[in-house]
Amino acid sequence: MDTEIQELVTALDGVKSTVIDMVRQIGDDGIMWSPDVEDTNSAAVLATHMFGSEAATIHEYIGDTPVNRDRDSEFASPIASVDALVAMIERVGKRSRSALALETSQSLGRQVRTRDAAASKSVRDSLLGVLMHQAEHVGHMQLVEQLRQAD
């Protein structure tokens, strides 16, 4: 695997490790809790959504393997147990690593579709977008847990 691809995979794996540690620490009793504030989400919703988004971007848009993502259900019916969340995160990670193993530093510049059917991005920009999206939601998860602990 090219060095640049390996660095991106390592960053993606680092996020997964962080989220797995967080949901394990929060536990089954806490992962569905969300503040009584409009437009806030539980750790379960955030994790389900984060890795649904990763699967769509890496597996489908970059790897050309359909995932049949239902984004709305990530918010309406998230994965509600720590064990199931961890299994999903690990499954997404394995498939992401397989899809990215086929990429090279040269192929990171190729254009792939996005959630917006009229738009495209380079593979590199798509992967950076995944990491930025995940970093944002890790912060959200940390805030939700701080609020839960204070409740």
mmCIF file with all atom_site columns, C-alpha atoms in Angstrom:
data_model
loop_
_atom_site.group_PDB
_atom_site.id
_atom_site.type_symbol
_atom_site.label_atom_id
_atom_site.label_alt_id
_atom_site.label_comp_id
_atom_site.label_asym_id
_atom_site.label_entity_id
_atom_site.label_seq_id
_atom_site.pdbx_PDB_ins_code
_atom_site.Cartn_x
_atom_site.Cartn_y
_atom_site.Cartn_z
_atom_site.occupancy
_atom_site.B_iso_or_equiv
_atom_site.pdbx_formal_charge
_atom_site.auth_seq_id
_atom_site.auth_comp_id
_atom_site.auth_asym_id
_atom_site.auth_atom_id
_atom_site.pdbx_PDB_model_num
ATOM 1   C CA . MET A 1 1   ? 0.000   0.000  0.000  1.00 0.00 ? 1   MET A CA 1
ATOM 2   C CA . ASP A 1 2   ? 1.324   3.443  -0.929 1.00 0.00 ? 2   ASP A CA 1
ATOM 3   C CA . THR A 1 3   ? 2.526   5.605  1.961  1.00 0.00 ? 3   THR A CA 1
ATOM 4   C CA . GLU A 1 4   ? -0.133  8.293  1.452  1.00 0.00 ? 4   GLU A CA 1
ATOM 5   C CA . ILE A 1 5   ? -2.924  5.707  1.362  1.00 0.00 ? 5   ILE A CA 1
ATOM 6   C CA . GLN A 1 6   ? -1.510  4.039  4.485  1.00 0.00 ? 6   GLN A CA 1
ATOM 7   C CA . GLU A 1 7   ? -1.433  7.390  6.308  1.00 0.00 ? 7   GLU A CA 1
ATOM 8   C CA . LEU A 1 8   ? -5.096  7.998  5.455  1.00 0.00 ? 8   LEU A CA 1
ATOM 9   C CA . VAL A 1 9   ? -6.072  4.465  6.520  1.00 0.00 ? 9   VAL A CA 1
ATOM 10  C CA . THR A 1 10  ? -4.165  4.935  9.788  1.00 0.00 ? 10  THR A CA 1
ATOM 11  C CA . ALA A 1 11  ? -6.060  8.188  10.441 1.00 0.00 ? 11  ALA A CA 1
ATOM 12  C CA . LEU A 1 12  ? -9.407  6.487  9.704  1.00 0.00 ? 12  LEU A CA 1
ATOM 13  C CA . ASP A 1 13  ? -8.476  3.579  11.992 1.00 0.00 ? 13  ASP A CA 1
ATOM 14  C CA . GLY A 1 14  ? -7.533  6.055  14.721 1.00 0.00 ? 14  GLY A CA 1
ATOM 15  C CA . VAL A 1 15  ? -10.998 7.606  14.611 1.00 0.00 ? 15  VAL A CA 1
ATOM 16  C CA . LYS A 1 16  ? -12.574 4.157  14.814 1.00 0.00 ? 16  LYS A CA 1
ATOM 17  C CA . SER A 1 17  ? -10.442 3.269  17.827 1.00 0.00 ? 17  SER A CA 1
ATOM 18  C CA . THR A 1 18  ? -11.421 6.536  19.539 1.00 0.00 ? 18  THR A CA 1
ATOM 19  C CA . VAL A 1 19  ? -15.136 5.989  18.908 1.00 0.00 ? 19  VAL A CA 1
ATOM 20  C CA . ILE A 1 20  ? -15.006 2.351  20.003 1.00 0.00 ? 20  ILE A CA 1
ATOM 21  C CA . ASP A 1 21  ? -13.303 3.396  23.238 1.00 0.00 ? 21  ASP A CA 1
ATOM 22  C CA . MET A 1 22  ? -15.887 6.146  23.763 1.00 0.00 ? 22  MET A CA 1
ATOM 23  C CA . VAL A 1 23  ? -18.966 3.975  23.234 1.00 0.00 ? 23  VAL A CA 1
ATOM 24  C CA . ARG A 1 24  ? -17.522 1.252  25.451 1.00 0.00 ? 24  ARG A CA 1
ATOM 25  C CA . GLN A 1 25  ? -16.912 3.811  28.188 1.00 0.00 ? 25  GLN A CA 1
ATOM 26  C CA . ILE A 1 26  ? -20.397 5.319  27.790 1.00 0.00 ? 26  ILE A CA 1
ATOM 27  C CA . GLY A 1 27  ? -21.990 1.861  27.879 1.00 0.00 ? 27  GLY A CA 1
ATOM 28  C CA . ASP A 1 28  ? -25.354 0.528  26.795 1.00 0.00 ? 28  ASP A CA 1
ATOM 29  C CA . ASP A 1 29  ? -27.147 2.611  29.413 1.00 0.00 ? 29  ASP A CA 1
ATOM 30  C CA . GLY A 1 30  ? -25.746 5.877  28.048 1.00 0.00 ? 30  GLY A CA 1
ATOM 31  C CA . ILE A 1 31  ? -25.314 5.591  24.295 1.00 0.00 ? 31  ILE A CA 1
ATOM 32  C CA . MET A 1 32  ? -28.957 6.401  23.509 1.00 0.00 ? 32  MET A CA 1
ATOM 33  C CA . TRP A 1 33  ? -29.079 9.450  25.816 1.00 0.00 ? 33  TRP A CA 1
ATOM 34  C CA . SER A 1 34  ? -29.291 12.868 24.187 1.00 0.00 ? 34  SER A CA 1
ATOM 35  C CA . PRO A 1 35  ? -29.768 16.314 25.656 1.00 0.00 ? 35  PRO A CA 1
ATOM 36  C CA . ASP A 1 36  ? -33.263 17.760 25.681 1.00 0.00 ? 36  ASP A CA 1
ATOM 37  C CA . VAL A 1 37  ? -32.203 20.296 23.072 1.00 0.00 ? 37  VAL A CA 1
ATOM 38  C CA . GLU A 1 38  ? -33.463 20.415 19.498 1.00 0.00 ? 38  GLU A CA 1
ATOM 39  C CA . ASP A 1 39  ? -31.145 18.977 16.831 1.00 0.00 ? 39  ASP A CA 1
ATOM 40  C CA . THR A 1 40  ? -28.854 17.118 19.228 1.00 0.00 ? 40  THR A CA 1
ATOM 41  C CA . ASN A 1 41  ? -28.077 13.435 18.907 1.00 0.00 ? 41  ASN A CA 1
ATOM 42  C CA . SER A 1 42  ? -27.045 10.543 21.095 1.00 0.00 ? 42  SER A CA 1
ATOM 43  C CA . ALA A 1 43  ? -23.663 8.864  20.834 1.00 0.00 ? 43  ALA A CA 1
ATOM 44  C CA . ALA A 1 44  ? -25.428 5.936  19.131 1.00 0.00 ? 44  ALA A CA 1
ATOM 45  C CA . VAL A 1 45  ? -26.915 8.204  16.459 1.00 0.00 ? 45  VAL A CA 1
ATOM 46  C CA . LEU A 1 46  ? -23.602 9.952  15.884 1.00 0.00 ? 46  LEU A CA 1
ATOM 47  C CA . ALA A 1 47  ? -21.637 6.705  15.575 1.00 0.00 ? 47  ALA A CA 1
ATOM 48  C CA . THR A 1 48  ? -24.256 5.069  13.342 1.00 0.00 ? 48  THR A CA 1
ATOM 49  C CA . HIS A 1 49  ? -24.258 8.145  11.113 1.00 0.00 ? 49  HIS A CA 1
ATOM 50  C CA . MET A 1 50  ? -20.469 8.600  11.029 1.00 0.00 ? 50  MET A CA 1
ATOM 51  C CA . PHE A 1 51  ? -19.786 5.129  9.791  1.00 0.00 ? 51  PHE A CA 1
ATOM 52  C CA . GLY A 1 52  ? -22.813 5.033  7.487  1.00 0.00 ? 52  GLY A CA 1
ATOM 53  C CA . SER A 1 53  ? -21.315 8.080  5.838  1.00 0.00 ? 53  SER A CA 1
ATOM 54  C CA . GLU A 1 54  ? -17.870 6.464  5.673  1.00 0.00 ? 54  GLU A CA 1
ATOM 55  C CA . ALA A 1 55  ? -19.349 3.363  4.058  1.00 0.00 ? 55  ALA A CA 1
ATOM 56  C CA . ALA A 1 56  ? -21.163 5.414  1.435  1.00 0.00 ? 56  ALA A CA 1
ATOM 57  C CA . THR A 1 57  ? -18.094 7.478  0.594  1.00 0.00 ? 57  THR A CA 1
ATOM 58  C CA . ILE A 1 58  ? -15.393 4.829  0.680  1.00 0.00 ? 58  ILE A CA 1
ATOM 59  C CA . HIS A 1 59  ? -17.202 1.623  -0.206 1.00 0.00 ? 59  HIS A CA 1
ATOM 60  C CA . GLU A 1 60  ? -19.679 3.001  -2.733 1.00 0.00 ? 60  GLU A CA 1
ATOM 61  C CA . TYR A 1 61  ? -18.338 6.244  -4.190 1.00 0.00 ? 61  TYR A CA 1
ATOM 62  C CA . ILE A 1 62  ? -14.648 5.318  -4.134 1.00 0.00 ? 62  ILE A CA 1
ATOM 63  C CA . GLY A 1 63  ? -14.819 1.509  -4.149 1.00 0.00 ? 63  GLY A CA 1
ATOM 64  C CA . ASP A 1 64  ? -17.845 1.204  -6.436 1.00 0.00 ? 64  ASP A CA 1
ATOM 65  C CA . THR A 1 65  ? -19.579 -1.303 -4.139 1.00 0.00 ? 65  THR A CA 1
ATOM 66  C CA . PRO A 1 66  ? -23.217 -0.349 -3.436 1.00 0.00 ? 66  PRO A CA 1
ATOM 67  C CA . VAL A 1 67  ? -24.112 -0.012 0.249  1.00 0.00 ? 67  VAL A CA 1
ATOM 68  C CA . ASN A 1 68  ? -27.772 1.008  -0.067 1.00 0.00 ? 68  ASN A CA 1
ATOM 69  C CA . ARG A 1 69  ? -27.407 3.593  2.672  1.00 0.00 ? 69  ARG A CA 1
ATOM 70  C CA . ASP A 1 70  ? -30.547 4.964  4.308  1.00 0.00 ? 70  ASP A CA 1
ATOM 71  C CA . ARG A 1 71  ? -29.204 8.155  5.870  1.00 0.00 ? 71  ARG A CA 1
ATOM 72  C CA . ASP A 1 72  ? -32.512 9.071  7.537  1.00 0.00 ? 72  ASP A CA 1
ATOM 73  C CA . SER A 1 73  ? -32.628 5.742  9.396  1.00 0.00 ? 73  SER A CA 1
ATOM 74  C CA . GLU A 1 74  ? -29.209 6.474  10.926 1.00 0.00 ? 74  GLU A CA 1
ATOM 75  C CA . PHE A 1 75  ? -30.951 9.231  12.894 1.00 0.00 ? 75  PHE A CA 1
ATOM 76  C CA . ALA A 1 76  ? -34.350 7.582  13.376 1.00 0.00 ? 76  ALA A CA 1
ATOM 77  C CA . SER A 1 77  ? -33.187 4.032  14.232 1.00 0.00 ? 77  SER A CA 1
ATOM 78  C CA . PRO A 1 78  ? -29.543 4.029  15.298 1.00 0.00 ? 78  PRO A CA 1
ATOM 79  C CA . ILE A 1 79  ? -27.675 0.948  16.412 1.00 0.00 ? 79  ILE A CA 1
ATOM 80  C CA . ALA A 1 80  ? -28.605 0.843  20.093 1.00 0.00 ? 80  ALA A CA 1
ATOM 81  C CA . SER A 1 81  ? -26.064 -1.440 21.791 1.00 0.00 ? 81  SER A CA 1
ATOM 82  C CA . VAL A 1 82  ? -22.353 -1.055 22.350 1.00 0.00 ? 82  VAL A CA 1
ATOM 83  C CA . ASP A 1 83  ? -21.552 -4.539 21.009 1.00 0.00 ? 83  ASP A CA 1
ATOM 84  C CA . ALA A 1 84  ? -23.551 -3.959 17.823 1.00 0.00 ? 84  ALA A CA 1
ATOM 85  C CA . LEU A 1 85  ? -21.974 -0.514 17.314 1.00 0.00 ? 85  LEU A CA 1
ATOM 86  C CA . VAL A 1 86  ? -18.477 -1.913 17.763 1.00 0.00 ? 86  VAL A CA 1
ATOM 87  C CA . ALA A 1 87  ? -19.220 -4.747 15.316 1.00 0.00 ? 87  ALA A CA 1
ATOM 88  C CA . MET A 1 88  ? -20.541 -2.263 12.735 1.00 0.00 ? 88  MET A CA 1
ATOM 89  C CA . ILE A 1 89  ? -17.537 0.048  13.150 1.00 0.00 ? 89  ILE A CA 1
ATOM 90  C CA . GLU A 1 90  ? -15.126 -2.870 12.760 1.00 0.00 ? 90  GLU A CA 1
ATOM 91  C CA . ARG A 1 91  ? -17.026 -4.177 9.724  1.00 0.00 ? 91  ARG A CA 1
ATOM 92  C CA . VAL A 1 92  ? -16.952 -0.740 8.061  1.00 0.00 ? 92  VAL A CA 1
ATOM 93  C CA . GLY A 1 93  ? -13.255 -0.422 8.849  1.00 0.00 ? 93  GLY A CA 1
ATOM 94  C CA . LYS A 1 94  ? -12.419 -3.775 7.292  1.00 0.00 ? 94  LYS A CA 1
ATOM 95  C CA . ARG A 1 95  ? -14.339 -2.926 4.121  1.00 0.00 ? 95  ARG A CA 1
ATOM 96  C CA . SER A 1 96  ? -12.791 0.553  3.976  1.00 0.00 ? 96  SER A CA 1
ATOM 97  C CA . ARG A 1 97  ? -9.277  -0.866 4.258  1.00 0.00 ? 97  ARG A CA 1
ATOM 98  C CA . SER A 1 98  ? -10.062 -3.349 1.461  1.00 0.00 ? 98  SER A CA 1
ATOM 99  C CA . ALA A 1 99  ? -11.437 -0.627 -0.815 1.00 0.00 ? 99  ALA A CA 1
ATOM 100 C CA . LEU A 1 100 ? -8.498  1.687  -0.144 1.00 0.00 ? 100 LEU A CA 1
ATOM 101 C CA . ALA A 1 101 ? -5.947  -1.101 -0.674 1.00 0.00 ? 101 ALA A CA 1
ATOM 102 C CA . LEU A 1 102 ? -6.844  -0.830 -4.366 1.00 0.00 ? 102 LEU A CA 1
ATOM 103 C CA . GLU A 1 103 ? -5.917  2.864  -4.477 1.00 0.00 ? 103 GLU A CA 1
ATOM 104 C CA . THR A 1 104 ? -2.519  4.398  -5.184 1.00 0.00 ? 104 THR A CA 1
ATOM 105 C CA . SER A 1 105 ? -1.130  7.857  -4.626 1.00 0.00 ? 105 SER A CA 1
ATOM 106 C CA . GLN A 1 106 ? -1.783  8.506  -8.309 1.00 0.00 ? 106 GLN A CA 1
ATOM 107 C CA . SER A 1 107 ? -5.419  7.380  -8.141 1.00 0.00 ? 107 SER A CA 1
ATOM 108 C CA . LEU A 1 108 ? -6.174  9.759  -5.260 1.00 0.00 ? 108 LEU A CA 1
ATOM 109 C CA . GLY A 1 109 ? -6.657  12.467 -7.885 1.00 0.00 ? 109 GLY A CA 1
ATOM 110 C CA . ARG A 1 110 ? -9.401  10.644 -9.796 1.00 0.00 ? 110 ARG A CA 1
ATOM 111 C CA . GLN A 1 111 ? -12.904 12.038 -9.584 1.00 0.00 ? 111 GLN A CA 1
ATOM 112 C CA . VAL A 1 112 ? -15.667 10.095 -7.831 1.00 0.00 ? 112 VAL A CA 1
ATOM 113 C CA . ARG A 1 113 ? -19.298 10.905 -7.234 1.00 0.00 ? 113 ARG A CA 1
ATOM 114 C CA . THR A 1 114 ? -20.614 12.266 -3.986 1.00 0.00 ? 114 THR A CA 1
ATOM 115 C CA . ARG A 1 115 ? -23.929 12.218 -2.152 1.00 0.00 ? 115 ARG A CA 1
ATOM 116 C CA . ASP A 1 116 ? -24.880 15.101 -4.447 1.00 0.00 ? 116 ASP A CA 1
ATOM 117 C CA . ALA A 1 117 ? -25.347 13.270 -7.755 1.00 0.00 ? 117 ALA A CA 1
ATOM 118 C CA . ALA A 1 118 ? -24.444 16.443 -9.675 1.00 0.00 ? 118 ALA A CA 1
ATOM 119 C CA . ALA A 1 119 ? -21.092 16.849 -7.916 1.00 0.00 ? 119 ALA A CA 1
ATOM 120 C CA . SER A 1 120 ? -17.809 15.003 -7.875 1.00 0.00 ? 120 SER A CA 1
ATOM 121 C CA . LYS A 1 121 ? -14.639 15.173 -5.782 1.00 0.00 ? 121 LYS A CA 1
ATOM 122 C CA . SER A 1 122 ? -11.223 13.628 -5.959 1.00 0.00 ? 122 SER A CA 1
ATOM 123 C CA . VAL A 1 123 ? -10.661 10.481 -3.951 1.00 0.00 ? 123 VAL A CA 1
ATOM 124 C CA . ARG A 1 124 ? -8.233  12.461 -1.771 1.00 0.00 ? 124 ARG A CA 1
ATOM 125 C CA . ASP A 1 125 ? -10.786 15.226 -1.090 1.00 0.00 ? 125 ASP A CA 1
ATOM 126 C CA . SER A 1 126 ? -13.435 12.599 -0.354 1.00 0.00 ? 126 SER A CA 1
ATOM 127 C CA . LEU A 1 127 ? -11.203 10.895 2.209  1.00 0.00 ? 127 LEU A CA 1
ATOM 128 C CA . LEU A 1 128 ? -10.258 14.182 3.825  1.00 0.00 ? 128 LEU A CA 1
ATOM 129 C CA . GLY A 1 129 ? -13.965 15.013 3.940  1.00 0.00 ? 129 GLY A CA 1
ATOM 130 C CA . VAL A 1 130 ? -14.681 11.735 5.734  1.00 0.00 ? 130 VAL A CA 1
ATOM 131 C CA . LEU A 1 131 ? -11.996 12.497 8.306  1.00 0.00 ? 131 LEU A CA 1
ATOM 132 C CA . MET A 1 132 ? -13.251 16.066 8.841  1.00 0.00 ? 132 MET A CA 1
ATOM 133 C CA . HIS A 1 133 ? -16.831 14.838 9.219  1.00 0.00 ? 133 HIS A CA 1
ATOM 134 C CA . GLN A 1 134 ? -15.761 12.209 11.714 1.00 0.00 ? 134 GLN A CA 1
ATOM 135 C CA . ALA A 1 135 ? -13.640 14.653 13.728 1.00 0.00 ? 135 ALA A CA 1
ATOM 136 C CA . GLU A 1 136 ? -16.631 16.978 14.018 1.00 0.00 ? 136 GLU A CA 1
ATOM 137 C CA . HIS A 1 137 ? -18.866 14.192 15.274 1.00 0.00 ? 137 HIS A CA 1
ATOM 138 C CA . VAL A 1 138 ? -16.271 12.867 17.729 1.00 0.00 ? 138 VAL A CA 1
ATOM 139 C CA . GLY A 1 139 ? -16.394 16.335 19.265 1.00 0.00 ? 139 GLY A CA 1
ATOM 140 C CA . HIS A 1 140 ? -20.187 16.141 19.343 1.00 0.00 ? 140 HIS A CA 1
ATOM 141 C CA . MET A 1 141 ? -19.994 12.769 21.082 1.00 0.00 ? 141 MET A CA 1
ATOM 142 C CA . GLN A 1 142 ? -17.633 14.187 23.692 1.00 0.00 ? 142 GLN A CA 1
ATOM 143 C CA . LEU A 1 143 ? -19.976 17.112 24.374 1.00 0.00 ? 143 LEU A CA 1
ATOM 144 C CA . VAL A 1 144 ? -23.044 14.865 24.607 1.00 0.00 ? 144 VAL A CA 1
ATOM 145 C CA . GLU A 1 145 ? -21.251 12.645 27.106 1.00 0.00 ? 145 GLU A CA 1
ATOM 146 C CA . GLN A 1 146 ? -20.177 15.655 29.176 1.00 0.00 ? 146 GLN A CA 1
ATOM 147 C CA . LEU A 1 147 ? -23.792 16.837 29.256 1.00 0.00 ? 147 LEU A CA 1
ATOM 148 C CA . ARG A 1 148 ? -25.010 13.345 30.176 1.00 0.00 ? 148 ARG A CA 1
ATOM 149 C CA . GLN A 1 149 ? -22.533 13.161 33.040 1.00 0.00 ? 149 GLN A CA 1
ATOM 150 C CA . ALA A 1 150 ? -23.692 16.565 34.289 1.00 0.00 ? 150 ALA A CA 1
ATOM 151 C CA . ASP A 1 151 ? -27.400 15.606 34.040 1.00 0.00 ? 151 ASP A CA 1
#
